[in-house]
mmCIF file of C-alpha atoms and ligand atoms in Angstrom:
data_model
loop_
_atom_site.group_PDB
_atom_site.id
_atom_site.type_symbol
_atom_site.label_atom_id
_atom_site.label_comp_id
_atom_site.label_asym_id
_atom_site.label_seq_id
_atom_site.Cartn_x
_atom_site.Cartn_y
_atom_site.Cartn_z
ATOM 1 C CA UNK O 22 135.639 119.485 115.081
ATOM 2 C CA UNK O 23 135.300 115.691 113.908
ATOM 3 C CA UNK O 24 137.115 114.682 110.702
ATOM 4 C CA UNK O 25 134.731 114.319 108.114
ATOM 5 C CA UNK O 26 134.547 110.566 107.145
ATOM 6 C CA UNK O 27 134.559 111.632 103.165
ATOM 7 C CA UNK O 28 138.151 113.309 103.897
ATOM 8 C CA UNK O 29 139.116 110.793 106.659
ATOM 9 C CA UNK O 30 138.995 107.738 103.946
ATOM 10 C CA UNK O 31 140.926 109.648 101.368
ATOM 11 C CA UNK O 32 143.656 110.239 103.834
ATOM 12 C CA UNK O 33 143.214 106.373 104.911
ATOM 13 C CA UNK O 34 143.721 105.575 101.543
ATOM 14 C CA UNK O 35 147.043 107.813 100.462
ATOM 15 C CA UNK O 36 148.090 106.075 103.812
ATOM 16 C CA UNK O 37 147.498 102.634 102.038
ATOM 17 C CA UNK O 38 149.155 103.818 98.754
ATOM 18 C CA UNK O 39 152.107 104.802 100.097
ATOM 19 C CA UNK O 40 152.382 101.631 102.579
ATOM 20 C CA UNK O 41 151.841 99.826 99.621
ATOM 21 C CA UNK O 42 154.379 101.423 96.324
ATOM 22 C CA UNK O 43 157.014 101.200 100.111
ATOM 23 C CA UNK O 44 156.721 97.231 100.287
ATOM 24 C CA UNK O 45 158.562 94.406 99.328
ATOM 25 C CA UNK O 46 155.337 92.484 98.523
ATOM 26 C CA UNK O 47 154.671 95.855 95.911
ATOM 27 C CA UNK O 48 158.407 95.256 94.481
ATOM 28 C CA UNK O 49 158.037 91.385 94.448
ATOM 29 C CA UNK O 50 154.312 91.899 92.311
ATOM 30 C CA UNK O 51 156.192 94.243 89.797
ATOM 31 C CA UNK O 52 158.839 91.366 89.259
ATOM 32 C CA UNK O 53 156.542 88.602 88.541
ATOM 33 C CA UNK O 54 154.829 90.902 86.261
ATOM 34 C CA UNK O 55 157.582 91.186 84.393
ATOM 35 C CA UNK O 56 158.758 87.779 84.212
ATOM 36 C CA UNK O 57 155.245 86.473 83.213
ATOM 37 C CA UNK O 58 154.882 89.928 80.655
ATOM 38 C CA UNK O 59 156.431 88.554 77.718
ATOM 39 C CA UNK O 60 155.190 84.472 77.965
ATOM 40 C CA UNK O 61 152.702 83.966 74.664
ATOM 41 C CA UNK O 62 151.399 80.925 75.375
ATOM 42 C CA UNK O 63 147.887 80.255 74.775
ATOM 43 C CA UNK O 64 145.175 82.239 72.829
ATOM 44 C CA UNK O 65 142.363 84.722 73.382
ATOM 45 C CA UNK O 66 138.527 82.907 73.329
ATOM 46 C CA UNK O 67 137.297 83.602 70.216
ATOM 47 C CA UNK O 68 133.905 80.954 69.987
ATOM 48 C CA UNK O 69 132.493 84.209 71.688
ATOM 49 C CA UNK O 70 133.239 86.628 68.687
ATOM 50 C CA UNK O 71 133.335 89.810 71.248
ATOM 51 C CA UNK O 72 135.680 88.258 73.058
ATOM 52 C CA UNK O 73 138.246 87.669 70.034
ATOM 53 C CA UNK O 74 138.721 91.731 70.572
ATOM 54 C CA UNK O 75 140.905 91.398 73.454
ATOM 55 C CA UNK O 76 144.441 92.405 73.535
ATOM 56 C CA UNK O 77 146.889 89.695 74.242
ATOM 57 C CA UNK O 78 149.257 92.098 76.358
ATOM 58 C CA UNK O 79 146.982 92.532 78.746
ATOM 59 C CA UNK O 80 148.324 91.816 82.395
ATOM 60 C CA UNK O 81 147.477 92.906 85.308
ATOM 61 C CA UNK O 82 147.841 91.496 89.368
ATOM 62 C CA UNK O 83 146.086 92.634 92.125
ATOM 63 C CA UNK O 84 146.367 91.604 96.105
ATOM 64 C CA UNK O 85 144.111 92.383 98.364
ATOM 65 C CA UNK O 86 144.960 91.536 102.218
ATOM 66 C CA UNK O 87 142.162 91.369 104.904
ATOM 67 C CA UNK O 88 142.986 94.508 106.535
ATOM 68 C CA UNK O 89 142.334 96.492 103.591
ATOM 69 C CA UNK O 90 146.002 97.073 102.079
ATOM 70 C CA UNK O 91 145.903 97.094 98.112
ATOM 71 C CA UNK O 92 148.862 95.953 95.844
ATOM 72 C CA UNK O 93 148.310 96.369 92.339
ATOM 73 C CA UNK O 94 150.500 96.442 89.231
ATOM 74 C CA UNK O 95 150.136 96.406 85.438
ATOM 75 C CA UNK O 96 146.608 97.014 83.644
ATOM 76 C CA UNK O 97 144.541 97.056 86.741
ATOM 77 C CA UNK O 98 142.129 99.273 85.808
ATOM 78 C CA UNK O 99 141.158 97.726 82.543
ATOM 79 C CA UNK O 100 137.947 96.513 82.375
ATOM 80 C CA UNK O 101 136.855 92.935 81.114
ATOM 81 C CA UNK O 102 133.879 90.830 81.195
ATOM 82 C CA UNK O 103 133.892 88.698 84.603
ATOM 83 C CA UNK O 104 132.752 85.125 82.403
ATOM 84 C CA UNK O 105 132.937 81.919 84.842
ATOM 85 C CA UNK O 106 134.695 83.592 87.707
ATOM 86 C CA UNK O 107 131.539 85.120 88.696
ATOM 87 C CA UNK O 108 130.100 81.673 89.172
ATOM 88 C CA UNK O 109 130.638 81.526 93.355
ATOM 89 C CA UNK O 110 129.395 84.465 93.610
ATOM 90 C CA UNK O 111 126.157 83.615 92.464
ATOM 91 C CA UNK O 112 126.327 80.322 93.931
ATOM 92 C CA UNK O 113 126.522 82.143 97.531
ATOM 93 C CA UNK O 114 123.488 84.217 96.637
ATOM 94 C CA UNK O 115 121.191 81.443 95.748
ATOM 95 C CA UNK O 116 122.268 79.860 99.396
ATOM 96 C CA UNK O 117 121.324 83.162 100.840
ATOM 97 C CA UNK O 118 117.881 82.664 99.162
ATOM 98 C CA UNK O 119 117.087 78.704 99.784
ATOM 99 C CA UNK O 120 119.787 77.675 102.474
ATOM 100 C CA UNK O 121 122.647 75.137 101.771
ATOM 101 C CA UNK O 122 120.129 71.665 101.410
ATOM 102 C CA UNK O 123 118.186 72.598 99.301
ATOM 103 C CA UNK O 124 120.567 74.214 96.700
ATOM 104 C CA UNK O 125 122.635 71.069 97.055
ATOM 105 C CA UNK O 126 119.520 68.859 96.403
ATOM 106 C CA UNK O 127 119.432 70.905 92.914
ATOM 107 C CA UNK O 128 123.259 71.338 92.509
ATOM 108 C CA UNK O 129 125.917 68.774 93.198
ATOM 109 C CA UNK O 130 129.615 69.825 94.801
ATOM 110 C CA UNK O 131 131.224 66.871 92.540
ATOM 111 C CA UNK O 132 134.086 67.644 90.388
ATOM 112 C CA UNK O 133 133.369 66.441 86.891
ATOM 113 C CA UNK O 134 136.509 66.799 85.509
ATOM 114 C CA UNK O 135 135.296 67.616 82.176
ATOM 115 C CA UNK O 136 135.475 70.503 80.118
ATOM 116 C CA UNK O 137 133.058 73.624 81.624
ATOM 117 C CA UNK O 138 130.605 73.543 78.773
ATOM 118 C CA UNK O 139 130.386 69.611 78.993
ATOM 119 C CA UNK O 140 126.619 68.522 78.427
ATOM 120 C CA UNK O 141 126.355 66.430 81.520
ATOM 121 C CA UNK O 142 124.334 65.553 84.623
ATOM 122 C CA UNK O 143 125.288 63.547 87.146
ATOM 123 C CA UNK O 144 123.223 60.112 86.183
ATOM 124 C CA UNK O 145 121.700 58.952 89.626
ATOM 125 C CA UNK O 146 120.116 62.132 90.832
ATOM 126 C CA UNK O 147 120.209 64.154 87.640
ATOM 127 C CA UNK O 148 121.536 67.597 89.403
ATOM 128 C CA UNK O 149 124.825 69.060 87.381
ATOM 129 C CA UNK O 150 127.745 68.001 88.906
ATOM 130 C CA UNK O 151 128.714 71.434 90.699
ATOM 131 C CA UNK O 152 127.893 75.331 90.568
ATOM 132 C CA UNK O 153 131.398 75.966 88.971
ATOM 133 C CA UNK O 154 130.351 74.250 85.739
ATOM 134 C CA UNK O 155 128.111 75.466 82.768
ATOM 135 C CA UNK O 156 124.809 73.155 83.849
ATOM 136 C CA UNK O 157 125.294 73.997 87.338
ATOM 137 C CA UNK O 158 125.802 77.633 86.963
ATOM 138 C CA UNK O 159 122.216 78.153 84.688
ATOM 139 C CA UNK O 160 120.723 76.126 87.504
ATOM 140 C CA UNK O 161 122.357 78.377 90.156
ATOM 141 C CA UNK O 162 121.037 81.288 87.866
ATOM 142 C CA UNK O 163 117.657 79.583 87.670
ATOM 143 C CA UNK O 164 117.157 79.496 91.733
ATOM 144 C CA UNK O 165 117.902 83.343 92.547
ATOM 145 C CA UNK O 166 114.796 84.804 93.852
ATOM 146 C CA UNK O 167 112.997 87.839 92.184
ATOM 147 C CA UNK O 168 109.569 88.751 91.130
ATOM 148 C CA UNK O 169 110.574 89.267 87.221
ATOM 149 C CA UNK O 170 113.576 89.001 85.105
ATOM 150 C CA UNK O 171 115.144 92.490 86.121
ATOM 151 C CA UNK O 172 114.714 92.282 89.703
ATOM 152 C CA UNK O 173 116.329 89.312 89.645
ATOM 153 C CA UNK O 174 119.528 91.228 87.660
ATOM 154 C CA UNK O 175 119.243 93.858 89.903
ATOM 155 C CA UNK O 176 120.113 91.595 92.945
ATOM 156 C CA UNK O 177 122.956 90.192 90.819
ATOM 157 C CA UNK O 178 124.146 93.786 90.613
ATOM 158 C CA UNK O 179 124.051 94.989 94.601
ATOM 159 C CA UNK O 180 125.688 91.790 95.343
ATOM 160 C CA UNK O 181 128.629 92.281 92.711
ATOM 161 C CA UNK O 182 128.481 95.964 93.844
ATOM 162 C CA UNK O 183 128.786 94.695 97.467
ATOM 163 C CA UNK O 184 131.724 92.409 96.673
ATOM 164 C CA UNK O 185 133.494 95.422 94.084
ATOM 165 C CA UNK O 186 132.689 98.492 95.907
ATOM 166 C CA UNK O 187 131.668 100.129 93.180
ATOM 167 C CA UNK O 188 128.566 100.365 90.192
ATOM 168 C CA UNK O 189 129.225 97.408 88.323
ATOM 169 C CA UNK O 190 127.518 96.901 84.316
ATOM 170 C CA UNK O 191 126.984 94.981 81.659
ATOM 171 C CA UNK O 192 129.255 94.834 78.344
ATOM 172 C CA UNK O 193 125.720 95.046 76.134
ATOM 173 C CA UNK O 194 127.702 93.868 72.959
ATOM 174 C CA UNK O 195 129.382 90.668 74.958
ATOM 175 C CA UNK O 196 125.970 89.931 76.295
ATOM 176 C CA UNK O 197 124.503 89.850 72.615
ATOM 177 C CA UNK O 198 127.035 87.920 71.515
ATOM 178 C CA UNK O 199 127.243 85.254 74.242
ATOM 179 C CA UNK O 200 123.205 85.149 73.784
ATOM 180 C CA UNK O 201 123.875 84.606 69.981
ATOM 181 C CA UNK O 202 126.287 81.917 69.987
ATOM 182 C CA UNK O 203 124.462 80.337 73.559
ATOM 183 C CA UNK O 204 123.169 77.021 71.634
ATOM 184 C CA UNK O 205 125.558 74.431 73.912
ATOM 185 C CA UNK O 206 124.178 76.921 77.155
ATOM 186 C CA UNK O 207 120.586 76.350 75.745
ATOM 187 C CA UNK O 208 121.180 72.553 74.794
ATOM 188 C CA UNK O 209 122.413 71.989 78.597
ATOM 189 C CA UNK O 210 119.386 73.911 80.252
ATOM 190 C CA UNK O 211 117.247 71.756 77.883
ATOM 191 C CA UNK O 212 118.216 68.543 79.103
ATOM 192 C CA UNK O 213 117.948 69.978 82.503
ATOM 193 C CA UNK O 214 114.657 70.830 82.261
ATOM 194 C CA UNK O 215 113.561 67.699 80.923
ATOM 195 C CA UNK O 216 114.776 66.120 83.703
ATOM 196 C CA UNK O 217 112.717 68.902 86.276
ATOM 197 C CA UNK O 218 116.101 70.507 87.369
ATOM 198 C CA UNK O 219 115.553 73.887 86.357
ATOM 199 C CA UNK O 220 113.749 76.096 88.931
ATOM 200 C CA UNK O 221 113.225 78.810 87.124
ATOM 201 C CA UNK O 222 112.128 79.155 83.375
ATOM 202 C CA UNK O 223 114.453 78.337 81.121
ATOM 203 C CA UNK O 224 115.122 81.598 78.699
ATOM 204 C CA UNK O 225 115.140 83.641 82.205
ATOM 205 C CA UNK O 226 117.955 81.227 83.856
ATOM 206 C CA UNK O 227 119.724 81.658 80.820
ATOM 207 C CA UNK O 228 119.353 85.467 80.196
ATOM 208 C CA UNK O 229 120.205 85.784 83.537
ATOM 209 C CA UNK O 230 123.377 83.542 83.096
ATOM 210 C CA UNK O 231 124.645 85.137 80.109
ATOM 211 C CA UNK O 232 124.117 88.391 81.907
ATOM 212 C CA UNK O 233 125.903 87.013 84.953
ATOM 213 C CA UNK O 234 128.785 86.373 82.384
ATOM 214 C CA UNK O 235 128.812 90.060 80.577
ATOM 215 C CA UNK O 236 129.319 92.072 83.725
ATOM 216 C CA UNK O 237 132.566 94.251 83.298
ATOM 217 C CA UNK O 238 135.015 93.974 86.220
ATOM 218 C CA UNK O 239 138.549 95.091 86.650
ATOM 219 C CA UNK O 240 141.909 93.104 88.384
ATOM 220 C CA UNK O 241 141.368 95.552 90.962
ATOM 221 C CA UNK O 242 137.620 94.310 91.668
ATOM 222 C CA UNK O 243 139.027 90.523 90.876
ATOM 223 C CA UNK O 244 141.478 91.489 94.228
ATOM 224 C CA UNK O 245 139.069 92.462 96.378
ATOM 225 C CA UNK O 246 135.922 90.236 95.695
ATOM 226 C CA UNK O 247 138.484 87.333 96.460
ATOM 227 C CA UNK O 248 139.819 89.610 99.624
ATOM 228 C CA UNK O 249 136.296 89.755 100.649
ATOM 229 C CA UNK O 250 135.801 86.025 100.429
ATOM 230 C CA UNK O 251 138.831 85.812 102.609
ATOM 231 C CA UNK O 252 137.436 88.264 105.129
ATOM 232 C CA UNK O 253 134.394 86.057 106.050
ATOM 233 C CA UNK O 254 132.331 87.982 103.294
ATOM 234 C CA UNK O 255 133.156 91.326 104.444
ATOM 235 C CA UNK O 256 134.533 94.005 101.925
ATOM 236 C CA UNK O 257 137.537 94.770 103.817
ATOM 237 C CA UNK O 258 137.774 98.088 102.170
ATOM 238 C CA UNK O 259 134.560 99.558 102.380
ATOM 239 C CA UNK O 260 133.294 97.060 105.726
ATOM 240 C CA UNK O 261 130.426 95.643 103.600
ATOM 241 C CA UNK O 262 129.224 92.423 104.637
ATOM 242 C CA UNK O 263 128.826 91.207 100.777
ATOM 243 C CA UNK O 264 127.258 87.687 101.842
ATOM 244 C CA UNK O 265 126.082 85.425 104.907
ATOM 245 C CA UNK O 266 129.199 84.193 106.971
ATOM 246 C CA UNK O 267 127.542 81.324 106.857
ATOM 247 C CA UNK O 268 128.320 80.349 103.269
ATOM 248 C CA UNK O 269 131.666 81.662 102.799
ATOM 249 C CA UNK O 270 132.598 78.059 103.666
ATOM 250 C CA UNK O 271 130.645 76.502 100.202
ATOM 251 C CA UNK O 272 132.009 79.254 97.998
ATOM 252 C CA UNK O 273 135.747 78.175 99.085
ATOM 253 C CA UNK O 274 134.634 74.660 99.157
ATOM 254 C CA UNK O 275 133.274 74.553 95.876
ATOM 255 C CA UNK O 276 135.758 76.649 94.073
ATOM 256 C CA UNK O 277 138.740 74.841 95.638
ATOM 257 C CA UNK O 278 137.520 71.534 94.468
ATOM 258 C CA UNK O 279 135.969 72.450 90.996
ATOM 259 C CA UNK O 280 137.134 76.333 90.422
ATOM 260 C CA UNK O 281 139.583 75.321 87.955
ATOM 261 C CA UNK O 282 137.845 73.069 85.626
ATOM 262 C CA UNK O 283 139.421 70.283 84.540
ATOM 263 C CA UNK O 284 142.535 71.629 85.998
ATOM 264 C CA UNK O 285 141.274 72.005 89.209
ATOM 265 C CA UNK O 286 143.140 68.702 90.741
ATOM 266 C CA UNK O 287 146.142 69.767 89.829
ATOM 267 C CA UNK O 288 145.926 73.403 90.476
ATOM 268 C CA UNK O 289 144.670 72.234 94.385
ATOM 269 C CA UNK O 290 147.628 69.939 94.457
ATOM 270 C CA UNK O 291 150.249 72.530 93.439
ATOM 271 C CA UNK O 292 148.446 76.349 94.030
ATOM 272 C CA UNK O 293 146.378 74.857 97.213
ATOM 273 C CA UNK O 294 144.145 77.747 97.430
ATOM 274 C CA UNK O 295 140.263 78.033 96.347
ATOM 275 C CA UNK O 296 140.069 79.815 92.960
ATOM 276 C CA UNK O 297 138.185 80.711 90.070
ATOM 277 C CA UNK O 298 139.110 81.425 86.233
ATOM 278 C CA UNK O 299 136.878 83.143 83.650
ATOM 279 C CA UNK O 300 137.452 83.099 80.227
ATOM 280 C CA UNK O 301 137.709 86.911 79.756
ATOM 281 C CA UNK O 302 141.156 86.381 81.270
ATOM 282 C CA UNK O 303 140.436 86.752 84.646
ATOM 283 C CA UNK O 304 141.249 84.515 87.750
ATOM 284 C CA UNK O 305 140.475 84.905 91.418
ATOM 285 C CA UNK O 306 142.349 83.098 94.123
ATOM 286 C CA UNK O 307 141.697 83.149 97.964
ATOM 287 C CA UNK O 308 144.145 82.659 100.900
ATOM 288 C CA UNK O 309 141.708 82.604 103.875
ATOM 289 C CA UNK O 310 141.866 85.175 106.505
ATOM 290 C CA UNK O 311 145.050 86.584 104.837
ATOM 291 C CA UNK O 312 144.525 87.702 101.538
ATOM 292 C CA UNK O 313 142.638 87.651 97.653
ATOM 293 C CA UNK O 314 144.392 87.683 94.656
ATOM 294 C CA UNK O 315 143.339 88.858 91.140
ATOM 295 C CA UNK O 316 144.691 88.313 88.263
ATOM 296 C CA UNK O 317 143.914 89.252 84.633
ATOM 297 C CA UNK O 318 145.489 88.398 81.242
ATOM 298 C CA UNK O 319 143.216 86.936 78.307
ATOM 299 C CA UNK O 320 145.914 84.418 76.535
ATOM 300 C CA UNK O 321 144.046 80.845 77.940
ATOM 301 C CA UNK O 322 145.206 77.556 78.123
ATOM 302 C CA UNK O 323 143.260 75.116 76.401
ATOM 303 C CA UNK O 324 141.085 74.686 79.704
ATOM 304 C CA UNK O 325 140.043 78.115 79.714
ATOM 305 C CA UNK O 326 142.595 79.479 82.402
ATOM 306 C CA UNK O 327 144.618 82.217 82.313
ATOM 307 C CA UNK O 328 148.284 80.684 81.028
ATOM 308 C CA UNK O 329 149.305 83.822 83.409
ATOM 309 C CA UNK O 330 147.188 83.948 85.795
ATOM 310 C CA UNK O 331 147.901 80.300 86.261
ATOM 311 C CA UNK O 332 152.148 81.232 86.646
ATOM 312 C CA UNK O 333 151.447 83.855 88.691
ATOM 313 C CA UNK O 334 148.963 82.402 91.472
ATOM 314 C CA UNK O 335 151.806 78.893 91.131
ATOM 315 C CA UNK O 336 154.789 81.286 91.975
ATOM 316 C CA UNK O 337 152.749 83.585 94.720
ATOM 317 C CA UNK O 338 152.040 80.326 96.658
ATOM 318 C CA UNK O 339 155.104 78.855 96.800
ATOM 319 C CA UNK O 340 157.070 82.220 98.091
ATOM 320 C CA UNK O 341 154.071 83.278 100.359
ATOM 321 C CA UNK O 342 153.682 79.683 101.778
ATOM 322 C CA UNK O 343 150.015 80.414 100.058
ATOM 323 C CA UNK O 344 148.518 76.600 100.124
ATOM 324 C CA UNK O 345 145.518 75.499 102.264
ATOM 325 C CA UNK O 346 147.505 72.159 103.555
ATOM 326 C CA UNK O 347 151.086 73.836 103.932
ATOM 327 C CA UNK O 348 151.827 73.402 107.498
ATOM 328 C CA UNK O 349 154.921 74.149 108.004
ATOM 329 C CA UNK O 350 154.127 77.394 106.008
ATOM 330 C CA UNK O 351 156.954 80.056 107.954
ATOM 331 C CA UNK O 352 154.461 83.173 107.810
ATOM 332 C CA UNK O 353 157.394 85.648 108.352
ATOM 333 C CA UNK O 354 158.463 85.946 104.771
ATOM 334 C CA UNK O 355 154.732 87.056 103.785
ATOM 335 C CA UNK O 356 154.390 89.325 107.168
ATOM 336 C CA UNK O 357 157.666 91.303 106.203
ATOM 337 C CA UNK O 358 156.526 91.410 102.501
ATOM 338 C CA UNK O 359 153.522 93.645 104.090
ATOM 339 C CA UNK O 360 156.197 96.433 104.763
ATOM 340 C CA UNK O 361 156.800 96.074 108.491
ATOM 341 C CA UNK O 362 153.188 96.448 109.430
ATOM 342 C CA UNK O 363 152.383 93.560 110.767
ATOM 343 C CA UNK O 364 154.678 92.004 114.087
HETATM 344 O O1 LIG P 408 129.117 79.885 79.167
HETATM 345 C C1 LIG P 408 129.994 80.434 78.511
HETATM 346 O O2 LIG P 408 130.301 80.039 77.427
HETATM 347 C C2 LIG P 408 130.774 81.640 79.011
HETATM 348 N N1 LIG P 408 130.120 82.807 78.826
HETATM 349 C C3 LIG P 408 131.330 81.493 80.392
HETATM 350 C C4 LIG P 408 132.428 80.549 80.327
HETATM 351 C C5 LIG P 408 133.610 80.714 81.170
HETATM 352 O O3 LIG P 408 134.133 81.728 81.551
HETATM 353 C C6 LIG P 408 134.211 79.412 81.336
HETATM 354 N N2 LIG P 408 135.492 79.530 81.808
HETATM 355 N N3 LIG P 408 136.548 79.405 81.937
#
């Protein structure tokens, strides 16, 4: 009789799980967690009040490789709200909807290297700079397609379902309070719209973009969203495509060049791998074809990274050879990290 497929992936995944507590790569996570455990730099955001409520030990890691294999350590099932990281995201759903000219005729790919809430448009053609900023984010929120305002969120939820694996919802209270203190969000979409760059109506962009913020994720989702982005858009874990192949390309772009804010220079100098920070704490990085990291700890830099996440991504590029333009990267000392299972 044929395995059942229900009892076939729980045996696929105990397989995983004890691949993964057996590796050096599992050993090497638990290390840099912690060495980075006890650093206190930085603060928690508080200019959202919700947000003020998180707990400064928080710390969690999460890698992801392409072939499914999960290595996880710390508080990687604690949930937080997603913020700015789940700006590309988005982005690649609004270039599923209008195709890559036209959303780049309403949203530049120009670092601005400016703060993320910065009230600025680029001055010749008026678009915000890029989707990984405030201004360019609303408008990215403004151009997803929808009949009404909660069809709209709906699609925002199968997509971050598609990219998680699981029901993904919204942290009501983080919502009302990112909607309550929203007037630099609302002053930027204003000055859009007076200049005719905001497709959509301006309260709906911006509900939708606070929503977009409020959604509660885990370091374990952070892993393999970013896993998924390094898979072509395929989920390697449960083989759902989560967006067009096509686009992967301008999520990585984007987010390598302007992921980071106005740290993104130097984190593509010295990290060299597309990423993304949110100010719940959460960062997600992407090593193409090989692997997505999360990472989660709420103490930020004064940029609005994770002062962790930031160590941790640093110290897993260097030792895994991790950086888009290393090429002389020796893959063997990340291949043996994955237990033995790869040649
Ligand atoms: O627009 C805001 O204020 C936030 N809800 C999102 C900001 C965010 O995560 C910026 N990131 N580092």
């Amino acid at each position: 009789m044929p395995e059942e497929p229900q009892k076939k992936n729980h045996l696929q995944e105990l397989v995983n799980d004890l691949t993964a507590i057996a590796s050096p790569l599992q050993a090497y996570l638990e290390q840099l967690h912690s060495t980075y455990q006890p650093l206190r730099d930085g603060a928690v955001a508080s200019y959202i009040p919700e947000l003020a409520r998180a707990d400064p030990n928080w710390f969690a890691i999460c890698i992801v490789t392409v072939d499914g294999q999960v290595y996880k350590v710390g508080d990687y099932e604690q949930e937080f709200t997603i913020q700015s990281a789940s700006k590309p995201f988005v982005y690649g759903l609004a270039l599923e909807d209008h195709g890559r000219d036209f959303v780049v005729s309403k949203v530049g790919v120009e670092p601005t290297g400016e703060a993320f809430n910065a009230i600025v448009l680029d001055e010749h053609s008026n678009r915000p700079y890029n989707p990984m900023v405030n201004a360019g984010a609303i408008a990215t929120a403004g151009l997803i397609k929808g009949s009404n305002p909660a069809e709209r969120m709906n699609r925002l939820l199968e997509m971050f379902c598609c990219y998680t694996g699981r029901d993904i919802r919204l942290d009501v209270s983080v919502f009302v309070s990112e909607r309550t203190t929203g007037d630099r969000n609302r002053a930027i979409a204003y000055l859009m719209r007076n200049f005719g760059m905001l497709a959509g109506e301006l309260d709906e962009s911006l509900e939708l973009y606070f929503q977009q913020c409020s959604l509660l994720v885990n370091c374990h989702d952070l892993g393999v969203m970013a896993a998924t982005l390094a898979n072509d858009g395929v989920n390697p874990i449960t083989g759902t495509r989560a967006v067009h192949a096509d686009y992967v390309q301008d999520m990585l772009s984007v987010m390598y060049t302007c992921g980071m804010y106005d740290f993104s220079g130097e984190w593509a100098y010295r990290v060299g791998m597309p990423a993304k920070s949110g100010v719940g704490g959460g960062i997600i990085a992407v090593a193409p074809n090989r692997l997505g990291i999360g990472v989660f700890s709420p103490l930020l830099d004064r940029r609005g990274n994770s002062v962790r996440g930031v160590q941790v991504c640093t110290d897993l590029s260097q030792e895994f050879g991790l950086h888009a333009f290393n090429t002389h990267a020796d893959d063997s000392r990340f291949r043996a990290a994955l237990s033995g299972r790869l040649p």
